[in-house]
PDB file of C-alpha atoms in Angstrom:
ATOM      1  CA  MET S   1       8.187   9.849  34.112  1.00 55.00           C
ATOM      2  CA  ALA S   2       9.555  10.294  30.661  1.00 64.00           C
ATOM      3  CA  ASP S   3       7.879  13.270  28.510  1.00 77.00           C
ATOM      4  CA  PRO S   4       4.934  12.635  26.512  1.00 76.00           C
ATOM      5  CA  ASN S   5       6.666  14.440  23.534  1.00 78.00           C
ATOM      6  CA  THR S   6       9.652  12.275  23.881  1.00 85.00           C
ATOM      7  CA  ILE S   7       7.515   8.836  24.059  1.00 87.00           C
ATOM      8  CA  ARG S   8       5.782   9.943  21.008  1.00 83.00           C
ATOM      9  CA  THR S   9       8.623  10.819  19.260  1.00 86.00           C
ATOM     10  CA  ILE S  10      10.879   7.553  20.236  1.00 89.00           C
ATOM     11  CA  VAL S  11       7.115   5.654  19.068  1.00 89.00           C
ATOM     12  CA  GLY S  12       7.088   7.806  16.074  1.00 88.00           C
ATOM     13  CA  ILE S  13      10.511   6.400  15.361  1.00 90.00           C
ATOM     14  CA  ILE S  14       9.819   3.168  15.688  1.00 90.00           C
ATOM     15  CA  GLY S  15       6.721   3.519  13.507  1.00 88.00           C
ATOM     16  CA  ASN S  16       8.988   4.981  10.523  1.00 90.00           C
ATOM     17  CA  VAL S  17      11.123   1.645  11.094  1.00 90.00           C
ATOM     18  CA  ILE S  18       7.939  -0.552  10.674  1.00 86.00           C
ATOM     19  CA  SER S  19       6.889   1.524   7.970  1.00 86.00           C
ATOM     20  CA  PHE S  20      10.084   1.697   6.016  1.00 88.00           C
ATOM     21  CA  PHE S  21       9.893  -2.359   5.959  1.00 83.00           C
ATOM     22  CA  LEU S  22       6.244  -2.241   5.149  1.00 80.00           C
ATOM     23  CA  PHE S  23       7.087  -0.630   1.686  1.00 86.00           C
ATOM     24  CA  LEU S  24       9.851  -3.019   1.527  1.00 86.00           C
ATOM     25  CA  SER S  25       7.607  -6.137   1.808  1.00 79.00           C
ATOM     26  CA  PRO S  26       6.500  -6.412  -1.402  1.00 83.00           C
ATOM     27  CA  ALA S  27      10.051  -6.845  -2.522  1.00 87.00           C
ATOM     28  CA  PRO S  28       9.805 -10.471  -2.670  1.00 85.00           C
ATOM     29  CA  THR S  29       6.846 -10.182  -5.169  1.00 86.00           C
ATOM     30  CA  PHE S  30       8.251  -7.914  -7.544  1.00 91.00           C
ATOM     31  CA  LEU S  31      11.590  -9.679  -7.669  1.00 92.00           C
ATOM     32  CA  LYS S  32       8.840 -12.723  -8.741  1.00 90.00           C
ATOM     33  CA  ILE S  33       7.214 -10.239 -11.382  1.00 92.00           C
ATOM     34  CA  VAL S  34      10.750  -9.571 -12.709  1.00 93.00           C
ATOM     35  CA  LYS S  35      11.949 -12.912 -12.872  1.00 93.00           C
ATOM     36  CA  ALA S  36       8.660 -14.080 -14.668  1.00 92.00           C
ATOM     37  CA  LYS S  37       8.694 -10.872 -16.815  1.00 92.00           C
ATOM     38  CA  SER S  38       4.994 -10.857 -15.954  1.00 91.00           C
ATOM     39  CA  VAL S  39       2.798  -9.439 -13.358  1.00 89.00           C
ATOM     40  CA  MET S  40       0.883 -12.922 -13.672  1.00 86.00           C
ATOM     41  CA  GLU S  41      -2.201 -12.241 -11.213  1.00 78.00           C
ATOM     42  CA  PHE S  42      -0.816  -9.858  -8.991  1.00 82.00           C
ATOM     43  CA  LYS S  43      -2.900  -6.858  -8.981  1.00 82.00           C
ATOM     44  CA  PRO S  44      -1.301  -3.363  -9.303  1.00 87.00           C
ATOM     45  CA  ASP S  45      -4.149  -1.585  -7.076  1.00 84.00           C
ATOM     46  CA  PRO S  46      -2.677  -1.325  -4.050  1.00 81.00           C
ATOM     47  CA  TYR S  47       0.340  -0.004  -4.898  1.00 89.00           C
ATOM     48  CA  VAL S  48      -1.201   2.630  -7.016  1.00 90.00           C
ATOM     49  CA  ALA S  49      -3.556   3.544  -3.807  1.00 84.00           C
ATOM     50  CA  THR S  50      -0.723   3.711  -2.062  1.00 86.00           C
ATOM     51  CA  VAL S  51       1.175   6.264  -4.234  1.00 92.00           C
ATOM     52  CA  LEU S  52      -1.822   8.966  -3.667  1.00 90.00           C
ATOM     53  CA  ASN S  53      -1.765   8.301  -0.015  1.00 87.00           C
ATOM     54  CA  CYS S  54       1.548   9.130   0.351  1.00 92.00           C
ATOM     55  CA  ALA S  55       1.794  12.256  -1.414  1.00 94.00           C
ATOM     56  CA  VAL S  56      -1.427  13.077   0.846  1.00 94.00           C
ATOM     57  CA  TRP S  57       0.472  12.454   3.660  1.00 92.00           C
ATOM     58  CA  VAL S  58       3.849  14.110   2.840  1.00 95.00           C
ATOM     59  CA  PHE S  59       1.855  17.324   2.313  1.00 96.00           C
ATOM     60  CA  TYR S  60      -0.274  16.999   5.686  1.00 94.00           C
ATOM     61  CA  GLY S  61       3.292  16.599   7.452  1.00 93.00           C
ATOM     62  CA  MET S  62       4.076  19.912   5.699  1.00 94.00           C
ATOM     63  CA  PRO S  63       5.273  22.896   8.481  1.00 94.00           C
ATOM     64  CA  PHE S  64       2.836  25.172   7.065  1.00 93.00           C
ATOM     65  CA  VAL S  65      -0.118  22.307   7.046  1.00 94.00           C
ATOM     66  CA  HIS S  66       0.435  20.356  10.212  1.00 90.00           C
ATOM     67  CA  PRO S  67       3.658  21.318  12.181  1.00 89.00           C
ATOM     68  CA  ASP S  68       5.777  19.179  14.093  1.00 83.00           C
ATOM     69  CA  SER S  69       5.087  16.357  11.791  1.00 85.00           C
ATOM     70  CA  LEU S  70       8.866  15.547  10.367  1.00 88.00           C
ATOM     71  CA  LEU S  71       8.296  12.016  11.007  1.00 87.00           C
ATOM     72  CA  VAL S  72       5.454  11.768   9.072  1.00 89.00           C
ATOM     73  CA  ILE S  73       7.158  13.376   5.919  1.00 93.00           C
ATOM     74  CA  THR S  74      10.327  11.158   5.994  1.00 92.00           C
ATOM     75  CA  ILE S  75       8.340   7.916   6.076  1.00 90.00           C
ATOM     76  CA  ASN S  76       5.830   8.913   3.448  1.00 92.00           C
ATOM     77  CA  GLY S  77       8.399  10.785   1.191  1.00 95.00           C
ATOM     78  CA  PHE S  78      10.486   7.182   1.383  1.00 94.00           C
ATOM     79  CA  GLY S  79       7.085   5.596   0.553  1.00 93.00           C
ATOM     80  CA  LEU S  80       6.528   7.636  -2.311  1.00 95.00           C
ATOM     81  CA  ALA S  81       9.509   6.880  -4.002  1.00 95.00           C
ATOM     82  CA  LEU S  82       9.276   3.441  -3.366  1.00 95.00           C
ATOM     83  CA  GLU S  83       5.797   2.912  -4.651  1.00 94.00           C
ATOM     84  CA  LEU S  84       6.028   5.085  -7.659  1.00 95.00           C
ATOM     85  CA  PHE S  85       9.023   2.252  -8.442  1.00 96.00           C
ATOM     86  CA  TYR S  86       6.870  -0.856  -7.881  1.00 95.00           C
ATOM     87  CA  VAL S  87       4.205   0.972  -9.936  1.00 96.00           C
ATOM     88  CA  ALA S  88       6.752   1.444 -12.679  1.00 96.00           C
ATOM     89  CA  ILE S  89       7.781  -2.445 -12.424  1.00 95.00           C
ATOM     90  CA  PHE S  90       3.894  -3.199 -12.852  1.00 93.00           C
ATOM     91  CA  PHE S  91       3.954  -1.149 -15.791  1.00 94.00           C
ATOM     92  CA  VAL S  92       6.783  -2.729 -17.601  1.00 94.00           C
ATOM     93  CA  TYR S  93       5.412  -6.252 -17.371  1.00 94.00           C
ATOM     94  CA  SER S  94       1.680  -5.709 -18.068  1.00 92.00           C
ATOM     95  CA  ASP S  95      -0.107  -6.012 -21.187  1.00 90.00           C
ATOM     96  CA  TRP S  96      -1.027  -2.447 -22.773  1.00 90.00           C
ATOM     97  CA  ALA S  97      -4.866  -2.683 -21.509  1.00 89.00           C
ATOM     98  CA  LYS S  98      -3.100  -3.048 -17.371  1.00 89.00           C
ATOM     99  CA  ARG S  99      -0.713  -0.551 -18.863  1.00 94.00           C
ATOM    100  CA  ARG S 100      -3.639   2.151 -19.726  1.00 95.00           C
ATOM    101  CA  LYS S 101      -5.346   1.656 -16.808  1.00 93.00           C
ATOM    102  CA  ILE S 102      -2.131   2.701 -14.516  1.00 94.00           C
ATOM    103  CA  ILE S 103      -1.555   5.509 -16.862  1.00 96.00           C
ATOM    104  CA  ILE S 104      -5.197   6.873 -16.209  1.00 96.00           C
ATOM    105  CA  ALA S 105      -4.951   6.383 -12.714  1.00 94.00           C
ATOM    106  CA  LEU S 106      -1.525   8.135 -12.068  1.00 96.00           C
ATOM    107  CA  ILE S 107      -2.846  11.305 -14.199  1.00 97.00           C
ATOM    108  CA  ILE S 108      -6.055  11.836 -12.296  1.00 96.00           C
ATOM    109  CA  GLU S 109      -3.885  11.498  -8.584  1.00 94.00           C
ATOM    110  CA  ALA S 110      -1.406  14.062 -10.118  1.00 96.00           C
ATOM    111  CA  ILE S 111      -4.562  16.335 -11.444  1.00 97.00           C
ATOM    112  CA  PHE S 112      -6.183  15.881  -7.812  1.00 96.00           C
ATOM    113  CA  MET S 113      -3.099  16.447  -6.059  1.00 96.00           C
ATOM    114  CA  ALA S 114      -2.367  19.692  -8.063  1.00 97.00           C
ATOM    115  CA  ILE S 115      -5.882  20.921  -7.189  1.00 97.00           C
ATOM    116  CA  LEU S 116      -5.668  19.884  -3.346  1.00 96.00           C
ATOM    117  CA  ILE S 117      -2.574  21.848  -2.976  1.00 96.00           C
ATOM    118  CA  PHE S 118      -3.799  25.049  -4.960  1.00 97.00           C
ATOM    119  CA  VAL S 119      -7.157  24.782  -2.879  1.00 96.00           C
ATOM    120  CA  THR S 120      -4.996  24.503   0.682  1.00 95.00           C
ATOM    121  CA  LEU S 121      -2.522  27.265  -0.125  1.00 94.00           C
ATOM    122  CA  THR S 122      -4.677  29.596  -1.382  1.00 94.00           C
ATOM    123  CA  PHE S 123      -8.195  29.375   0.304  1.00 94.00           C
ATOM    124  CA  LEU S 124      -6.999  28.464   3.662  1.00 93.00           C
ATOM    125  CA  HIS S 125      -5.270  30.540   6.024  1.00 90.00           C
ATOM    126  CA  GLY S 126      -3.439  28.675   8.973  1.00 91.00           C
ATOM    127  CA  THR S 127      -2.350  25.246  10.309  1.00 91.00           C
ATOM    128  CA  LYS S 128      -5.663  24.383  11.922  1.00 91.00           C
ATOM    129  CA  SER S 129      -7.920  24.759   8.734  1.00 94.00           C
ATOM    130  CA  ARG S 130      -5.419  23.359   6.597  1.00 93.00           C
ATOM    131  CA  SER S 131      -4.933  19.951   8.818  1.00 92.00           C
ATOM    132  CA  MET S 132      -8.557  19.388   8.839  1.00 93.00           C
ATOM    133  CA  LEU S 133      -9.195  19.612   5.213  1.00 93.00           C
ATOM    134  CA  ILE S 134      -5.874  17.604   4.442  1.00 94.00           C
ATOM    135  CA  GLY S 135      -6.301  15.003   7.540  1.00 92.00           C
ATOM    136  CA  ILE S 136      -9.682  14.243   6.194  1.00 92.00           C
ATOM    137  CA  VAL S 137      -8.130  13.936   2.514  1.00 92.00           C
ATOM    138  CA  ALA S 138      -5.604  11.895   4.113  1.00 89.00           C
ATOM    139  CA  ILE S 139      -8.600   9.857   6.166  1.00 87.00           C
ATOM    140  CA  VAL S 140     -10.226   8.936   2.756  1.00 85.00           C
ATOM    141  CA  PHE S 141      -7.270   8.017   0.970  1.00 78.00           C
ATOM    142  CA  ASN S 142      -5.477   5.879   3.654  1.00 77.00           C
ATOM    143  CA  VAL S 143      -9.002   3.879   3.705  1.00 75.00           C
ATOM    144  CA  LEU S 144      -8.551   3.567   0.241  1.00 68.00           C
ATOM    145  CA  MET S 145      -5.330   2.057   0.649  1.00 67.00           C
ATOM    146  CA  TYR S 146      -6.185  -0.573   3.288  1.00 67.00           C
ATOM    147  CA  THR S 147      -9.403  -1.885   1.183  1.00 67.00           C
ATOM    148  CA  SER S 148      -7.655  -1.932  -1.892  1.00 64.00           C
ATOM    149  CA  PRO S 149      -6.435  -5.527  -0.801  1.00 68.00           C
ATOM    150  CA  LEU S 150     -10.401  -6.159  -0.551  1.00 70.00           C
ATOM    151  CA  THR S 151     -10.021  -7.245  -4.760  1.00 71.00           C
ATOM    152  CA  VAL S 152      -7.057  -9.549  -3.530  1.00 76.00           C
ATOM    153  CA  MET S 153      -9.005 -10.736  -0.799  1.00 79.00           C
ATOM    154  CA  LYS S 154     -12.214 -11.766  -2.746  1.00 80.00           C
ATOM    155  CA  LYS S 155      -9.712 -14.021  -5.146  1.00 79.00           C
ATOM    156  CA  VAL S 156      -8.242 -15.792  -1.967  1.00 83.00           C
ATOM    157  CA  ILE S 157     -11.615 -16.765  -0.479  1.00 83.00           C
ATOM    158  CA  THR S 158     -12.908 -17.532  -4.007  1.00 83.00           C
ATOM    159  CA  THR S 159      -9.611 -19.803  -5.141  1.00 80.00           C
ATOM    160  CA  LYS S 160      -9.338 -20.799  -1.427  1.00 82.00           C
ATOM    161  CA  SER S 161      -5.264 -19.717  -2.505  1.00 82.00           C
ATOM    162  CA  VAL S 162      -3.057 -17.210  -0.587  1.00 80.00           C
ATOM    163  CA  LYS S 163      -0.727 -17.373  -3.351  1.00 76.00           C
ATOM    164  CA  TYR S 164      -1.376 -13.928  -4.968  1.00 71.00           C
ATOM    165  CA  MET S 165      -1.743 -12.458  -1.245  1.00 75.00           C
ATOM    166  CA  PRO S 166       1.317 -11.105   0.020  1.00 72.00           C
ATOM    167  CA  PHE S 167       2.350 -12.578   3.989  1.00 78.00           C
ATOM    168  CA  PHE S 168       4.875  -9.996   4.537  1.00 74.00           C
ATOM    169  CA  LEU S 169       2.603  -6.621   3.029  1.00 73.00           C
ATOM    170  CA  SER S 170       0.195  -7.819   5.480  1.00 79.00           C
ATOM    171  CA  ILE S 171       2.057  -8.761   8.727  1.00 82.00           C
ATOM    172  CA  ALA S 172       3.545  -5.191   8.074  1.00 78.00           C
ATOM    173  CA  ASN S 173       0.362  -3.706   7.704  1.00 79.00           C
ATOM    174  CA  PHE S 174      -1.072  -5.106  10.839  1.00 86.00           C
ATOM    175  CA  ALA S 175       2.185  -3.839  12.890  1.00 86.00           C
ATOM    176  CA  ASN S 176       2.018  -0.626  11.336  1.00 85.00           C
ATOM    177  CA  GLY S 177      -0.947   0.320  12.119  1.00 88.00           C
ATOM    178  CA  ILE S 178      -0.808  -0.379  15.914  1.00 90.00           C
ATOM    179  CA  VAL S 179       2.044   1.508  15.918  1.00 91.00           C
ATOM    180  CA  TRP S 180       0.940   4.507  14.558  1.00 88.00           C
ATOM    181  CA  SER S 181      -2.621   4.390  16.115  1.00 90.00           C
ATOM    182  CA  CYS S 182      -0.284   4.261  19.767  1.00 90.00           C
ATOM    183  CA  TYR S 183       1.346   7.324  18.457  1.00 87.00           C
ATOM    184  CA  ALA S 184      -1.777   9.497  17.508  1.00 88.00           C
ATOM    185  CA  LEU S 185      -2.833   8.431  20.404  1.00 88.00           C
ATOM    186  CA  LEU S 186      -0.161   9.998  22.593  1.00 85.00           C
ATOM    187  CA  LYS S 187      -0.823  13.472  21.182  1.00 81.00           C
ATOM    188  CA  PHE S 188      -4.472  12.967  20.111  1.00 83.00           C
ATOM    189  CA  ASP S 189      -4.459  13.186  16.260  1.00 85.00           C
ATOM    190  CA  PRO S 190      -7.686  11.911  15.189  1.00 87.00           C
ATOM    191  CA  TYR S 191      -6.340  11.930  11.129  1.00 87.00           C
ATOM    192  CA  ILE S 192      -3.812   9.490  12.100  1.00 86.00           C
ATOM    193  CA  LEU S 193      -5.422   7.579  14.533  1.00 89.00           C
ATOM    194  CA  ILE S 194      -8.617   6.913  12.103  1.00 89.00           C
ATOM    195  CA  PRO S 195      -7.129   5.511   9.027  1.00 85.00           C
ATOM    196  CA  ASN S 196      -4.273   3.264  11.036  1.00 87.00           C
ATOM    197  CA  GLY S 197      -7.105   1.854  13.749  1.00 89.00           C
ATOM    198  CA  LEU S 198      -8.823   0.361   9.834  1.00 85.00           C
ATOM    199  CA  GLY S 199      -5.300  -0.366   9.066  1.00 83.00           C
ATOM    200  CA  THR S 200      -5.085  -2.699  11.809  1.00 87.00           C
ATOM    201  CA  VAL S 201      -8.507  -4.328  10.973  1.00 87.00           C
ATOM    202  CA  SER S 202      -7.599  -4.632   7.919  1.00 83.00           C
ATOM    203  CA  GLY S 203      -4.065  -6.248   8.545  1.00 84.00           C
ATOM    204  CA  LEU S 204      -5.529  -8.490  10.781  1.00 88.00           C
ATOM    205  CA  VAL S 205      -8.520  -9.681   8.665  1.00 86.00           C
ATOM    206  CA  GLN S 206      -5.819 -10.883   5.960  1.00 85.00           C
ATOM    207  CA  LEU S 207      -3.542 -12.654   8.609  1.00 88.00           C
ATOM    208  CA  ILE S 208      -6.796 -14.402   9.337  1.00 89.00           C
ATOM    209  CA  LEU S 209      -7.218 -15.184   5.536  1.00 87.00           C
ATOM    210  CA  TYR S 210      -3.701 -16.336   5.431  1.00 85.00           C
ATOM    211  CA  ALA S 211      -4.158 -18.993   8.010  1.00 86.00           C
ATOM    212  CA  ALA S 212      -7.410 -20.208   7.169  1.00 84.00           C
ATOM    213  CA  PHE S 213      -6.203 -20.893   3.422  1.00 83.00           C
ATOM    214  CA  TYR S 214      -2.739 -21.023   3.759  1.00 82.00           C
ATOM    215  CA  ARG S 215      -3.300 -25.506   3.605  1.00 82.00           C
ATOM    216  CA  THR S 216      -5.544 -25.223   0.435  1.00 81.00           C
ATOM    217  CA  THR S 217      -3.133 -22.945  -1.505  1.00 80.00           C
ATOM    218  CA  ASN S 218      -1.551 -25.043  -4.505  1.00 78.00           C
ATOM    219  CA  TRP S 219       1.644 -23.333  -4.476  1.00 70.00           C
ATOM    220  CA  ASN S 220       2.968 -25.001  -7.601  1.00 72.00           C
ATOM    221  CA  GLU S 221       0.062 -24.392  -9.412  1.00 56.00           C
ATOM    222  CA  GLU S 222       2.301 -22.046 -12.374  1.00 53.00           C
ATOM    223  CA  ASP S 223       4.709 -24.810 -12.281  1.00 47.00           C
ATOM    224  CA  GLU S 224       2.096 -27.518 -13.330  1.00 47.00           C
ATOM    225  CA  LYS S 225       0.594 -25.535 -15.913  1.00 48.00           C
ATOM    226  CA  GLU S 226       3.913 -25.184 -17.346  1.00 43.00           C
ATOM    227  CA  VAL S 227       4.445 -28.837 -17.372  1.00 39.00           C
ATOM    228  CA  GLU S 228       1.409 -29.227 -18.972  1.00 44.00           C
ATOM    229  CA  LEU S 229       1.998 -26.686 -21.566  1.00 42.00           C
ATOM    230  CA  SER S 230       5.403 -28.610 -22.284  1.00 40.00           C
ATOM    231  CA  ALA S 231       4.009 -31.718 -22.428  1.00 39.00           C
ATOM    232  CA  SER S 232       1.078 -30.696 -24.874  1.00 44.00           C
ATOM    233  CA  LYS S 233       3.515 -29.157 -27.338  1.00 38.00           C
ATOM    234  CA  THR S 234       5.647 -32.264 -27.163  1.00 37.00           C
ATOM    235  CA  LYS S 235       2.805 -34.377 -27.945  1.00 37.00           C
ATOM    236  CA  SER S 236       1.633 -31.808 -30.575  1.00 37.00           C
ATOM    237  CA  SER S 237       5.375 -32.092 -32.618  1.00 35.00           C
ATOM    238  CA  ASP S 238       5.294 -36.072 -32.142  1.00 41.00           C
ATOM    239  CA  VAL S 239       1.924 -35.989 -34.538  1.00 36.00           C
TER     240      VAL S 239
END
């Protein structure tokens, strides 16, 4: 019979692989942004929220906070670097109003992490108390990360269009939540189980919305607007 720790490690590695693709899944969205040189109707909220989420989980996985969590550190360290890259692309192709919001959000996140690290290392002694504090904080920000697409989901429902809700990100969220929930159950860790259970639900809801509104989505909406704009310019030049 396989050792539970070995099974957990294998599941954790699978979780790392899925999370790797989860972090890469927005790549088509950002290629579209770079190509258009505009963020269009895409929102930076999920990516800004994920920056803080990854930072907290990297700290949670440190040996002096929660031992035997190397797989948590590796994937969230990669995720942190990639999400900062995504936010940078958003920053470059946004107007000043959106840039200001991104700057303010990142400054607040940096200050929060500095305070959290200081409080944890100064006033808490032992991995049990440190794991509890950082674990609770991680749950809160994981919930923020998984609920940040609510703004996008609201847009999907009101416009009956899934054009600006990345499908691959939704399916990766769903798969990621399932695998990491299994990882947490094998060696019961409520701090990993709770947020990833919510992540599973969030991903499932997004997939249901995608299936419900896929047929009503006008995928050529932007192209039609460009044609109309070009036609209006032509008419005005003929006058």
